[in-house]
Amino acid sequence: MAGSEQTGTTFDENQRLGLVCADVPDRQAAIKGALEQLGYAVRVAAGAPDAIEGMRKDPYEVVVLDEEFQAEPGADHPVRQALRAMPRAGRRYICVA
């Protein structure tokens, strides 16, 4: 089983995984619900460091990154930086929306 020890989330190896990176609770709920309807097991990141650690541990197929998620004006987002730094094989099927 894959899973994030930090959040206690455990996923079945055969599940399609989705990661939600959004601060606003209504957005989190809407995105999480939509992904679950599409058959994804979903984890909501507590913050950018949690999202980055989760991407290192679990093979997410979808990462939804809200442009306002813990963003600093004018700075490149740390989650986007982490995605770009991943080996191409590891991010081949990741879709950032």
PDB file of C-alpha atoms in Angstrom:
ATOM      1  CA  MET A   1       0.000   0.000   0.000  1.00  0.00           C
ATOM      2  CA  ALA A   2       1.128   3.515  -0.778  1.00  0.00           C
ATOM      3  CA  GLY A   3       0.328   6.334   1.577  1.00  0.00           C
ATOM      4  CA  SER A   4       1.351   9.522   3.236  1.00  0.00           C
ATOM      5  CA  GLU A   5       2.570   8.899   6.761  1.00  0.00           C
ATOM      6  CA  GLN A   6       2.329  12.613   7.557  1.00  0.00           C
ATOM      7  CA  THR A   7      -1.427  12.766   7.043  1.00  0.00           C
ATOM      8  CA  GLY A   8      -2.227   9.149   7.807  1.00  0.00           C
ATOM      9  CA  THR A   9      -3.845   8.717   4.398  1.00  0.00           C
ATOM     10  CA  THR A  10      -3.473   5.222   2.987  1.00  0.00           C
ATOM     11  CA  PHE A  11      -4.284   4.310  -0.589  1.00  0.00           C
ATOM     12  CA  ASP A  12      -4.790   0.949  -2.261  1.00  0.00           C
ATOM     13  CA  GLU A  13      -2.054   0.291  -4.839  1.00  0.00           C
ATOM     14  CA  ASN A  14      -4.619  -0.022  -7.640  1.00  0.00           C
ATOM     15  CA  GLN A  15      -6.470   3.228  -6.912  1.00  0.00           C
ATOM     16  CA  ARG A  16      -6.252   6.272  -9.138  1.00  0.00           C
ATOM     17  CA  LEU A  17      -4.968   9.075  -6.939  1.00  0.00           C
ATOM     18  CA  GLY A  18      -5.789  12.775  -6.949  1.00  0.00           C
ATOM     19  CA  LEU A  19      -4.226  15.568  -4.895  1.00  0.00           C
ATOM     20  CA  VAL A  20      -6.092  18.791  -4.158  1.00  0.00           C
ATOM     21  CA  CYS A  21      -4.054  21.920  -3.400  1.00  0.00           C
ATOM     22  CA  ALA A  22      -6.588  24.597  -2.447  1.00  0.00           C
ATOM     23  CA  ASP A  23      -6.979  26.785   0.641  1.00  0.00           C
ATOM     24  CA  VAL A  24     -10.649  27.745   0.357  1.00  0.00           C
ATOM     25  CA  PRO A  25     -12.855  25.043   1.962  1.00  0.00           C
ATOM     26  CA  ASP A  26     -15.638  25.419  -0.641  1.00  0.00           C
ATOM     27  CA  ARG A  27     -13.130  24.944  -3.477  1.00  0.00           C
ATOM     28  CA  GLN A  28     -11.552  21.982  -1.691  1.00  0.00           C
ATOM     29  CA  ALA A  29     -14.936  20.291  -1.304  1.00  0.00           C
ATOM     30  CA  ALA A  30     -15.989  20.955  -4.912  1.00  0.00           C
ATOM     31  CA  ILE A  31     -12.721  19.699  -6.398  1.00  0.00           C
ATOM     32  CA  LYS A  32     -12.565  16.691  -4.077  1.00  0.00           C
ATOM     33  CA  GLY A  33     -16.163  15.760  -4.894  1.00  0.00           C
ATOM     34  CA  ALA A  34     -15.595  16.045  -8.646  1.00  0.00           C
ATOM     35  CA  LEU A  35     -12.484  13.865  -8.512  1.00  0.00           C
ATOM     36  CA  GLU A  36     -14.236  11.267  -6.360  1.00  0.00           C
ATOM     37  CA  GLN A  37     -17.094  11.120  -8.879  1.00  0.00           C
ATOM     38  CA  LEU A  38     -14.466  10.357 -11.529  1.00  0.00           C
ATOM     39  CA  GLY A  39     -13.212   7.438  -9.423  1.00  0.00           C
ATOM     40  CA  TYR A  40     -10.163   8.997  -7.775  1.00  0.00           C
ATOM     41  CA  ALA A  41      -9.071   8.464  -4.195  1.00  0.00           C
ATOM     42  CA  VAL A  42      -8.425  12.053  -3.107  1.00  0.00           C
ATOM     43  CA  ARG A  43      -6.195  13.723  -0.554  1.00  0.00           C
ATOM     44  CA  VAL A  44      -6.377  17.432   0.270  1.00  0.00           C
ATOM     45  CA  ALA A  45      -2.940  18.889   0.998  1.00  0.00           C
ATOM     46  CA  ALA A  46      -2.573  20.835   4.252  1.00  0.00           C
ATOM     47  CA  GLY A  47      -0.065  23.182   2.604  1.00  0.00           C
ATOM     48  CA  ALA A  48       2.618  23.400  -0.064  1.00  0.00           C
ATOM     49  CA  PRO A  49       5.194  21.371   1.933  1.00  0.00           C
ATOM     50  CA  ASP A  50       2.571  18.657   2.548  1.00  0.00           C
ATOM     51  CA  ALA A  51       1.670  18.577  -1.163  1.00  0.00           C
ATOM     52  CA  ILE A  52       5.320  18.277  -2.188  1.00  0.00           C
ATOM     53  CA  GLU A  53       5.957  15.486   0.328  1.00  0.00           C
ATOM     54  CA  GLY A  54       2.813  13.693  -0.832  1.00  0.00           C
ATOM     55  CA  MET A  55       3.925  13.848  -4.477  1.00  0.00           C
ATOM     56  CA  ARG A  56       7.233  12.265  -3.459  1.00  0.00           C
ATOM     57  CA  LYS A  57       5.490   9.384  -1.682  1.00  0.00           C
ATOM     58  CA  ASP A  58       2.408   8.659  -3.781  1.00  0.00           C
ATOM     59  CA  PRO A  59       1.865   8.298  -7.550  1.00  0.00           C
ATOM     60  CA  TYR A  60      -0.800  10.966  -8.162  1.00  0.00           C
ATOM     61  CA  GLU A  61      -2.428  10.987 -11.583  1.00  0.00           C
ATOM     62  CA  VAL A  62      -4.107  14.347 -11.032  1.00  0.00           C
ATOM     63  CA  VAL A  63      -2.868  17.337  -9.070  1.00  0.00           C
ATOM     64  CA  VAL A  64      -5.313  20.240  -8.879  1.00  0.00           C
ATOM     65  CA  LEU A  65      -3.394  23.349  -7.863  1.00  0.00           C
ATOM     66  CA  ASP A  66      -5.484  26.427  -7.100  1.00  0.00           C
ATOM     67  CA  GLU A  67      -3.557  29.482  -8.253  1.00  0.00           C
ATOM     68  CA  GLU A  68      -4.181  31.070  -4.847  1.00  0.00           C
ATOM     69  CA  PHE A  69      -2.969  28.046  -2.820  1.00  0.00           C
ATOM     70  CA  GLN A  70      -0.489  29.535  -0.361  1.00  0.00           C
ATOM     71  CA  ALA A  71       0.823  31.723  -3.156  1.00  0.00           C
ATOM     72  CA  GLU A  72       3.211  34.610  -2.730  1.00  0.00           C
ATOM     73  CA  PRO A  73       2.685  37.423  -5.245  1.00  0.00           C
ATOM     74  CA  GLY A  74       5.206  37.319  -8.067  1.00  0.00           C
ATOM     75  CA  ALA A  75       6.840  34.088  -6.884  1.00  0.00           C
ATOM     76  CA  ASP A  76       6.865  30.797  -8.752  1.00  0.00           C
ATOM     77  CA  HIS A  77       4.718  28.354  -6.818  1.00  0.00           C
ATOM     78  CA  PRO A  78       6.720  25.742  -4.851  1.00  0.00           C
ATOM     79  CA  VAL A  79       4.324  22.952  -5.900  1.00  0.00           C
ATOM     80  CA  ARG A  80       4.866  23.810  -9.587  1.00  0.00           C
ATOM     81  CA  GLN A  81       8.624  23.914  -8.965  1.00  0.00           C
ATOM     82  CA  ALA A  82       8.472  20.446  -7.384  1.00  0.00           C
ATOM     83  CA  LEU A  83       6.477  19.084 -10.324  1.00  0.00           C
ATOM     84  CA  ARG A  84       8.975  20.467 -12.827  1.00  0.00           C
ATOM     85  CA  ALA A  85      11.844  18.940 -10.838  1.00  0.00           C
ATOM     86  CA  MET A  86      10.296  15.446 -10.924  1.00  0.00           C
ATOM     87  CA  PRO A  87      11.707  12.989 -13.452  1.00  0.00           C
ATOM     88  CA  ARG A  88       9.631  12.998 -16.615  1.00  0.00           C
ATOM     89  CA  ALA A  89       8.557   9.367 -16.085  1.00  0.00           C
ATOM     90  CA  GLY A  90       7.180  10.305 -12.659  1.00  0.00           C
ATOM     91  CA  ARG A  91       5.067  13.170 -13.959  1.00  0.00           C
ATOM     92  CA  ARG A  92       4.063  11.756 -17.306  1.00  0.00           C
ATOM     93  CA  TYR A  93       0.436  11.261 -16.313  1.00  0.00           C
ATOM     94  CA  ILE A  94       0.065  14.143 -13.870  1.00  0.00           C
ATOM     95  CA  CYS A  95      -2.362  16.814 -14.966  1.00  0.00           C
ATOM     96  CA  VAL A  96      -2.225  20.141 -13.164  1.00  0.00           C
ATOM     97  CA  ALA A  97      -5.417  22.146 -13.458  1.00  0.00           C
TER      98      ALA A  97
END
